[in-house]
Amino acid sequence: MNETPEVAVLRLGHRPGRDDRMTTHVGLTARALGADRVIFPDNAGGSLETVADITDRFGGPFEVELTDSPRGVVRNWEGQIVHLTMYGERIQDVEAEVRETSRTEPLLVVVGSEKVPFDVYEAADWNVAVTNQPHSEVAGLAVFLDRLFEGEELEREWNDADRRVVPQETGKRVESVEPNSEPTDK
Ligand code: SAM
């Protein structure tokens, strides 16, 4: 996936306390499901630390950063913008066009927390709905990325991890990727 232009995720808005887990999960979902980078508002430093720690332990490449102006990121983005919103066009109607464009231009995927200002709807090249029902930014992002990458993100390899989960029918098995160390059963 890295030969193609960047796919970045922007978390628009963060209410400390109330949004901590959701903002962290936006970052973890962006990382796990194939995005290259997540950008959090600058009051979400705890979420940044968690996502950076997971990347250190479980691998990358994946970047996480803060911005003091999420709306500035939208305004100044050099590429295409998808804003995920229950009010948007149906993902199944626009995914092919978004996918095609993402092969040649960087893509910014914007998810909200509280009410999203109207200028974001206007700045977006596509306002995309994962169903027109209210649910969650984490669920919307997961479905969107899986549609964008057509499931290929599930096959990706991770670099510079210090551990790897070994898939098991039952139980938990984690293998250290340090040289000469044994797998551990948890
Ligand atoms: N009430 C807020 C508004 O009107 O903008 C949205 C709150 S919702 C809990 C938080 C975020 O989840 C939204 O900004 C959007 O990014 C995402 N979201 C919720 N439902 C969605 C859907 N059906 N499709 C796509 N994204 C959705």
XYZ file of N, CA and C and ligand atoms in Angstrom:
585
model
N 0.818 -1.210 0.000
C 0.000 0.000 0.000
C 0.858 1.269 0.000
N 2.157 1.119 0.310
C 2.949 2.321 0.477
C 3.408 2.947 -0.824
N 3.243 2.257 -1.987
C 3.626 2.870 -3.258
C 2.569 3.878 -3.690
N 1.396 3.810 -3.112
C 0.316 4.709 -3.503
C 0.379 5.981 -2.657
N -0.296 7.070 -3.109
C -0.286 8.308 -2.310
C -0.844 8.085 -0.902
N -0.471 8.996 -0.029
C -0.835 8.882 1.384
C -2.351 8.872 1.610
N -2.772 8.067 2.591
C -4.127 8.167 3.139
C -3.968 8.601 4.604
N -4.463 9.799 4.923
C -4.382 10.325 6.289
C -5.787 10.453 6.848
N -5.883 10.292 8.170
C -7.173 10.427 8.864
C -7.076 11.619 9.807
N -8.069 12.478 9.759
C -8.126 13.639 10.647
C -9.301 13.490 11.607
N -8.976 13.547 12.900
C -10.011 13.579 13.931
C -10.355 15.053 14.167
N -11.573 15.412 13.813
C -11.984 16.815 13.906
C -12.684 17.030 15.245
N -12.028 17.680 16.172
C -12.640 17.927 17.467
C -12.348 16.806 18.451
N -12.110 17.190 19.698
C -11.853 16.215 20.760
C -12.244 16.846 22.076
N -13.163 16.190 22.804
C -13.565 16.668 24.126
C -12.832 15.847 25.176
N -11.802 16.460 25.825
C -11.011 15.695 26.798
C -11.920 15.054 27.842
N -11.574 13.833 28.218
C -12.413 13.070 29.139
C -13.437 12.278 28.356
N -14.418 12.962 27.833
C -15.514 12.296 27.134
C -15.065 11.549 25.879
N -14.143 12.122 25.097
C -13.765 11.535 23.803
C -12.464 10.746 23.840
N -11.858 10.590 25.022
C -10.504 10.012 25.047
C -10.429 8.645 24.360
N -11.329 7.745 24.733
C -11.261 6.392 24.151
C -11.594 6.422 22.670
N -12.590 7.201 22.297
C -12.975 7.234 20.879
C -11.857 7.804 20.014
N -11.208 8.861 20.489
C -10.116 9.439 19.703
C -8.968 8.442 19.575
N -8.643 7.773 20.685
C -7.607 6.738 20.619
C -8.010 5.652 19.621
N -9.268 5.248 19.662
C -9.705 4.163 18.773
C -9.759 4.605 17.311
N -10.023 5.873 17.059
C -9.899 6.381 15.683
C -8.460 6.155 15.201
N -7.492 6.483 16.063
C -6.085 6.305 15.683
C -5.714 4.848 15.504
N -6.138 3.995 16.433
C -5.782 2.572 16.332
C -6.436 1.929 15.118
N -7.647 2.351 14.819
C -8.355 1.800 13.659
C -7.718 2.287 12.369
N -7.350 3.562 12.324
C -6.648 4.088 11.148
C -5.381 3.277 10.901
N -4.611 3.038 11.969
C -3.360 2.279 11.835
C -3.627 0.838 11.398
N -4.525 0.158 12.093
C -4.736 -1.268 11.828
C -5.309 -1.515 10.443
N -6.086 -0.572 9.938
C -6.817 -0.811 8.694
C -6.239 -0.029 7.517
N -4.960 0.298 7.581
C -4.251 0.661 6.352
C -3.979 2.117 6.078
N -4.444 3.054 6.925
C -4.073 4.455 6.716
C -2.590 4.633 7.055
N -2.011 5.703 6.540
C -0.587 5.976 6.777
C -0.359 6.874 7.988
N -1.384 7.666 8.352
C -1.152 8.715 9.345
C -2.476 9.123 9.966
N -2.452 9.487 11.243
C -3.629 10.091 11.859
C -3.218 11.421 12.471
N -4.111 12.386 12.373
C -3.881 13.725 12.918
C -4.973 13.994 13.947
N -4.534 14.289 15.181
C -5.468 14.582 16.272
C -5.412 16.068 16.603
N -6.493 16.618 17.161
C -6.417 17.975 17.720
C -5.390 18.008 18.857
N -4.832 19.188 19.127
C -3.708 19.238 20.065
C -4.093 19.053 21.525
N -5.386 18.921 21.819
C -5.773 18.576 23.197
C -5.936 17.065 23.381
N -5.478 16.290 22.392
C -5.610 14.832 22.461
C -4.232 14.171 22.580
N -3.377 14.771 23.407
C -2.015 14.246 23.566
C -1.973 12.840 24.147
N -2.921 12.507 25.022
C -2.953 11.163 25.607
C -3.223 10.107 24.534
N -4.129 10.426 23.612
C -4.419 9.495 22.515
C -3.198 9.340 21.618
N -2.501 10.433 21.370
C -1.275 10.348 20.565
C -0.274 9.389 21.219
N -0.096 9.518 22.535
C 0.880 8.660 23.218
C 0.490 7.195 23.110
N -0.800 6.908 23.259
C -1.236 5.510 23.181
C -1.004 4.934 21.784
N -1.371 5.708 20.756
C -1.216 5.204 19.382
C 0.272 5.050 19.039
N 1.104 5.993 19.501
C 2.545 5.890 19.247
C 3.121 4.669 19.954
N 2.655 4.407 21.168
C 3.139 3.248 21.924
C 2.755 1.935 21.225
N 1.529 1.852 20.763
C 1.093 0.639 20.041
C 1.924 0.458 18.776
N 2.213 1.553 18.083
C 3.015 1.466 16.861
C 4.430 0.989 17.192
N 5.004 1.496 18.283
C 6.339 1.033 18.702
C 6.345 -0.462 18.974
N 5.291 -0.942 19.617
C 5.283 -2.354 20.032
C 4.838 -3.289 18.926
N 3.810 -2.887 18.175
C 3.212 -3.803 17.192
C 3.605 -3.485 15.748
N 4.312 -2.381 15.533
C 4.882 -2.128 14.208
C 4.221 -1.030 13.423
N 4.865 -0.699 12.333
C 4.411 0.357 11.449
C 4.747 -0.030 10.023
N 4.967 0.960 9.136
C 5.004 2.377 9.452
C 3.618 2.969 9.678
N 3.558 3.906 10.646
C 2.340 4.665 10.890
C 2.729 5.909 11.674
N 2.207 7.034 11.271
C 2.530 8.303 11.924
C 1.314 8.822 12.681
N 1.580 9.429 13.847
C 0.514 10.089 14.598
C 1.021 11.462 15.006
N 0.189 12.466 14.810
C 0.617 13.837 15.124
C -0.562 14.672 15.604
N -0.220 15.825 16.189
C -1.234 16.771 16.672
C -1.244 17.998 15.784
N -2.397 18.645 15.724
C -2.485 19.939 15.042
C -3.236 20.925 15.919
N -2.812 22.204 15.872
C -3.578 23.216 16.607
C -4.720 23.758 15.752
N -4.837 23.267 14.513
C -5.912 23.741 13.644
C -6.413 22.628 12.717
N -7.298 21.754 13.243
C -7.849 20.699 12.379
C -8.528 21.267 11.129
N -9.240 22.380 11.292
C -9.922 22.952 10.124
C -8.904 23.532 9.139
N -7.739 23.982 9.659
C -6.654 24.417 8.780
C -6.099 23.256 7.965
N -6.029 22.069 8.591
C -5.578 20.885 7.850
C -6.512 20.639 6.667
N -7.811 20.769 6.921
C -8.796 20.583 5.840
C -8.602 21.662 4.773
N -8.499 22.909 5.210
C -8.385 24.029 4.249
C -7.155 23.903 3.363
N -6.049 23.440 3.958
C -4.775 23.450 3.235
C -4.410 22.105 2.621
N -5.310 21.123 2.677
C -4.971 19.782 2.184
C -4.736 19.792 0.679
N -3.626 19.229 0.274
C -3.323 19.151 -1.165
C -3.641 17.746 -1.642
N -4.866 17.558 -2.006
C -5.340 16.235 -2.419
C -6.850 16.231 -2.297
N -7.396 15.031 -2.170
C -8.840 14.888 -2.083
C -9.261 14.687 -0.633
N -10.511 15.047 -0.341
C -11.016 14.960 1.036
C -12.334 14.194 1.056
N -12.372 13.192 1.937
C -13.623 12.505 2.256
C -14.004 12.890 3.677
N -15.236 13.335 3.849
C -15.761 13.582 5.191
C -16.817 12.522 5.472
N -16.595 11.747 6.536
C -17.555 10.701 6.885
C -18.674 11.290 7.719
N -19.881 11.151 7.215
C -21.052 11.715 7.893
C -22.292 10.916 7.504
N -23.175 10.720 8.464
C -24.413 9.980 8.181
C -25.296 10.702 7.165
N -25.022 11.988 6.920
C -25.849 12.765 5.980
C -25.331 12.702 4.545
N -24.220 12.001 4.326
C -23.565 12.047 3.029
C -24.132 11.082 2.000
N -23.397 10.984 0.891
C -23.749 10.033 -0.165
C -23.422 8.620 0.305
N -24.144 7.653 -0.235
C -23.954 6.270 0.189
C -22.578 5.766 -0.244
N -21.865 5.156 0.684
C -20.508 4.701 0.369
C -20.498 3.780 -0.843
N -21.507 2.954 -0.959
C -21.525 1.989 -2.066
C -21.680 2.689 -3.418
N -22.140 3.948 -3.399
C -22.308 4.696 -4.650
C -21.055 5.469 -5.041
N -20.185 5.766 -4.091
C -19.026 6.625 -4.405
C -17.679 5.947 -4.200
N -17.668 4.763 -3.617
C -16.376 4.159 -3.247
C -15.465 3.948 -4.451
N -16.004 3.572 -5.599
C -15.145 3.304 -6.769
C -14.438 4.582 -7.216
N -15.171 5.690 -7.216
C -14.581 6.969 -7.627
C -13.509 7.420 -6.629
N -13.800 7.276 -5.343
C -12.818 7.658 -4.319
C -11.570 6.786 -4.465
N -11.777 5.489 -4.632
C -10.641 4.551 -4.738
C -9.764 4.906 -5.928
N -10.398 5.191 -7.051
C -9.654 5.531 -8.268
C -8.829 6.801 -8.046
N -9.439 7.803 -7.464
C -8.731 9.065 -7.219
C -7.587 8.875 -6.232
N -7.777 8.002 -5.247
C -6.750 7.807 -4.203
C -5.494 7.140 -4.766
N -5.589 6.607 -5.969
C -4.392 5.989 -6.581
C -3.428 7.045 -7.097
N -3.917 8.266 -7.300
C -3.054 9.313 -7.853
C -2.921 10.549 -6.961
N -3.791 10.673 -5.946
C -3.730 11.872 -5.088
C -3.850 11.485 -3.621
N -3.163 12.223 -2.731
C -3.337 11.966 -1.293
C -4.803 12.132 -0.890
N -5.202 11.309 0.074
C -6.595 11.345 0.529
C -6.632 11.657 2.026
N -7.438 12.644 2.386
C -7.682 12.971 3.796
C -9.085 12.480 4.150
N -9.163 11.652 5.187
C -10.450 11.141 5.650
C -10.762 11.836 6.970
N -11.851 12.600 6.994
C -12.197 13.413 8.166
C -13.322 12.740 8.931
N -13.124 12.578 10.255
C -14.216 12.098 11.107
C -14.462 13.113 12.219
N -15.713 13.264 12.598
C -16.078 14.251 13.603
C -16.166 13.650 14.993
N -16.507 14.503 15.938
C -16.833 14.022 17.291
C -18.177 14.665 17.648
N -18.156 15.962 17.984
C -19.422 16.673 18.166
C -19.840 17.278 16.821
N -20.744 18.250 16.852
C -21.297 18.798 15.610
C -20.195 19.311 14.682
N -20.263 18.871 13.439
C -19.232 19.240 12.458
C -19.660 20.529 11.747
N -18.767 21.554 11.706
C -19.144 22.818 11.059
C -19.394 22.648 9.561
N -20.253 23.503 9.041
C -20.696 23.321 7.664
C -19.563 23.500 6.658
N -18.545 24.313 6.998
C -17.462 24.508 6.027
C -16.718 23.207 5.736
N -16.771 22.249 6.658
C -16.135 20.947 6.393
C -16.929 20.188 5.326
N -18.254 20.257 5.408
C -19.090 19.627 4.369
C -18.777 20.239 3.005
N -18.558 21.552 3.006
C -18.297 22.243 1.732
C -16.896 21.978 1.210
N -15.932 21.840 2.126
C -14.546 21.612 1.695
C -14.340 20.190 1.188
N -15.191 19.261 1.633
C -15.003 17.861 1.254
C -15.317 17.651 -0.225
N -14.513 16.803 -0.856
C -14.837 16.383 -2.228
C -15.978 15.383 -2.215
N -16.031 14.591 -1.140
C -17.156 13.678 -0.951
C -17.558 13.697 0.517
N -18.841 13.876 0.786
C -19.409 13.591 2.095
C -19.991 12.189 1.997
N -19.443 11.272 2.785
C -19.719 9.848 2.581
C -20.400 9.270 3.814
N -21.488 8.561 3.577
C -22.227 7.909 4.655
C -22.032 6.406 4.606
N -21.736 5.853 5.758
C -21.681 4.391 5.920
C -23.013 4.007 6.550
N -23.984 3.821 5.700
C -25.412 3.867 6.024
C -25.772 5.320 6.368
N -27.036 5.670 6.204
C -27.495 7.008 6.617
C -28.098 6.960 8.015
N -27.557 6.080 8.826
C -27.981 5.939 10.221
C -26.879 6.468 11.135
N -27.249 7.033 12.281
C -26.211 7.497 13.214
C -25.513 6.316 13.870
N -24.183 6.346 13.892
C -23.442 5.361 14.697
C -22.155 5.997 15.184
N -21.003 5.481 14.790
C -19.770 5.917 15.435
C -18.696 6.221 14.414
N -17.812 7.173 14.743
C -16.693 7.508 13.872
C -15.739 6.324 13.697
N -15.639 5.485 14.715
C -14.730 4.331 14.627
C -15.307 3.301 13.657
N -16.591 3.033 13.785
C -17.241 2.077 12.881
C -17.231 2.611 11.453
N -17.560 3.893 11.288
C -17.582 4.475 9.945
C -16.212 4.426 9.301
N -15.180 4.745 10.083
C -13.820 4.742 9.547
C -13.402 3.324 9.147
N -13.732 2.354 9.981
C -13.332 0.966 9.692
C -13.953 0.484 8.381
N -15.240 0.714 8.232
C -15.904 0.256 7.000
C -15.356 1.027 5.801
N -15.173 2.333 5.966
C -14.672 3.128 4.839
C -13.297 2.629 4.383
N -12.380 2.428 5.334
C -11.018 2.010 4.945
C -11.042 0.623 4.301
N -11.865 -0.255 4.843
C -11.927 -1.600 4.255
C -12.468 -1.552 2.831
N -13.455 -0.692 2.586
C -13.971 -0.520 1.209
C -12.917 0.125 0.318
N -12.216 1.131 0.864
C -11.195 1.832 0.075
C -10.113 0.857 -0.379
N -9.643 0.023 0.557
C -8.529 -0.883 0.241
C -9.013 -2.250 -0.241
N -10.295 -2.428 -0.338
C -10.901 -3.678 -0.809
C -10.367 -4.896 -0.062
N -10.125 -4.733 1.223
C -9.692 -5.864 2.055
C -8.197 -6.141 2.016
N -7.459 -5.479 1.115
C -6.017 -5.753 1.023
C -5.275 -5.373 2.298
N -5.848 -4.418 3.060
C -5.182 -3.993 4.301
C -5.082 -5.140 5.305
N -5.932 -6.155 5.147
C -5.902 -7.274 6.097
C -4.659 -8.131 5.914
N -4.005 -7.981 4.763
C -2.836 -8.813 4.443
C -1.520 -8.103 4.726
N -1.562 -6.897 5.235
C -0.311 -6.131 5.297
C 0.690 -6.725 6.295
N 1.953 -6.462 6.016
C 3.045 -6.846 6.912
C 3.420 -5.621 7.745
N 3.909 -5.860 8.966
C 4.284 -4.769 9.863
C 5.789 -4.761 10.059
N 6.382 -3.579 10.017
C 7.830 -3.433 10.194
C 8.148 -2.924 11.595
N 9.346 -3.305 12.089
C 9.904 -2.773 13.342
C 9.030 -3.053 14.563
N 8.274 -4.150 14.528
C 7.509 -4.535 15.716
C 8.446 -5.262 16.675
N 8.139 -5.220 17.984
C 8.914 -6.071 18.895
C 8.118 -7.313 19.280
N 6.899 -7.416 18.757
C 6.077 -8.596 19.026
C 5.110 -8.819 17.872
N 4.639 -10.058 17.800
C 3.692 -10.405 16.750
C 2.684 -11.377 17.343
N 1.415 -11.128 17.098
C 0.383 -12.051 17.556
C 0.302 -13.201 16.554
N 0.381 -14.416 17.092
C 0.259 -15.601 16.246
C -1.198 -16.047 16.288
N -1.880 -16.041 15.143
C -3.311 -16.378 15.166
C -3.548 -17.774 15.738
N -4.534 -17.881 16.606
C -4.844 -19.136 17.294
C -6.323 -19.421 17.195
N -6.653 -20.698 17.068
C -8.065 -21.056 17.132
C -8.612 -20.785 18.530
N -7.771 -21.049 19.545
C -8.158 -20.796 20.940
C -6.935 -20.269 21.685
N -7.134 -19.349 22.575
C -6.028 -18.850 23.396
C -5.282 -17.704 22.753
N -4.258 -17.255 23.454
C -3.488 -16.085 23.012
C -2.032 -16.496 22.873
N -1.439 -16.181 21.749
C -0.022 -16.483 21.557
C 0.659 -15.263 20.956
N 1.687 -14.807 21.636
C 2.439 -13.633 21.190
C 3.888 -14.041 21.031
N 4.431 -13.748 19.855
C 5.801 -14.139 19.540
C 6.659 -12.885 19.584
N 7.786 -12.969 20.285
C 8.720 -11.858 20.248
C 9.456 -11.894 18.919
N 9.689 -10.748 18.323
C 10.466 -10.739 17.081
C 11.927 -10.391 17.355
N 12.294 -10.299 18.654
C 13.710 -10.162 18.998
C 14.405 -11.463 18.589
N 15.657 -11.374 18.118
C 16.356 -12.606 17.762
C 16.504 -13.526 18.977
N 16.408 -14.839 18.743
C 16.674 -15.884 19.750
C 15.689 -15.913 20.906
N 14.501 -15.340 20.769
C 13.578 -15.454 21.901
C 12.407 -16.344 21.530
N 11.800 -16.933 22.563
C 10.762 -17.931 22.378
C 9.378 -17.292 22.379
N 8.417 -17.882 21.653
C 7.039 -17.422 21.765
C 6.519 -17.596 23.193
N 5.597 -16.752 23.603
C 5.016 -16.886 24.950
C 3.518 -17.099 24.830
N 2.997 -18.011 25.677
C 1.552 -18.191 25.780
C 1.046 -17.328 26.908
N -0.010 -16.554 26.666
C -0.533 -15.648 27.703
C -1.779 -16.240 28.319
N -24.013 14.872 15.530
C -22.760 15.087 14.883
C -22.963 15.906 13.611
O -24.077 16.224 13.285
O -21.996 16.210 12.935
C -22.061 13.739 14.591
C -21.797 12.910 15.816
S -21.221 11.272 15.453
C -21.276 10.467 16.994
C -19.476 11.486 15.298
C -18.940 11.150 13.965
O -19.206 9.801 13.628
C -19.456 11.942 12.806
O -18.899 13.227 12.715
C -19.052 11.059 11.627
O -17.724 11.300 11.235
C -19.179 9.655 12.225
N -20.416 8.983 11.800
C -21.510 8.721 12.551
N -22.441 8.081 11.842
C -21.929 7.920 10.592
C -22.418 7.323 9.390
N -23.616 6.751 9.311
N -21.610 7.346 8.308
C -20.384 7.912 8.357
N -19.875 8.474 9.469
C -20.636 8.485 10.564
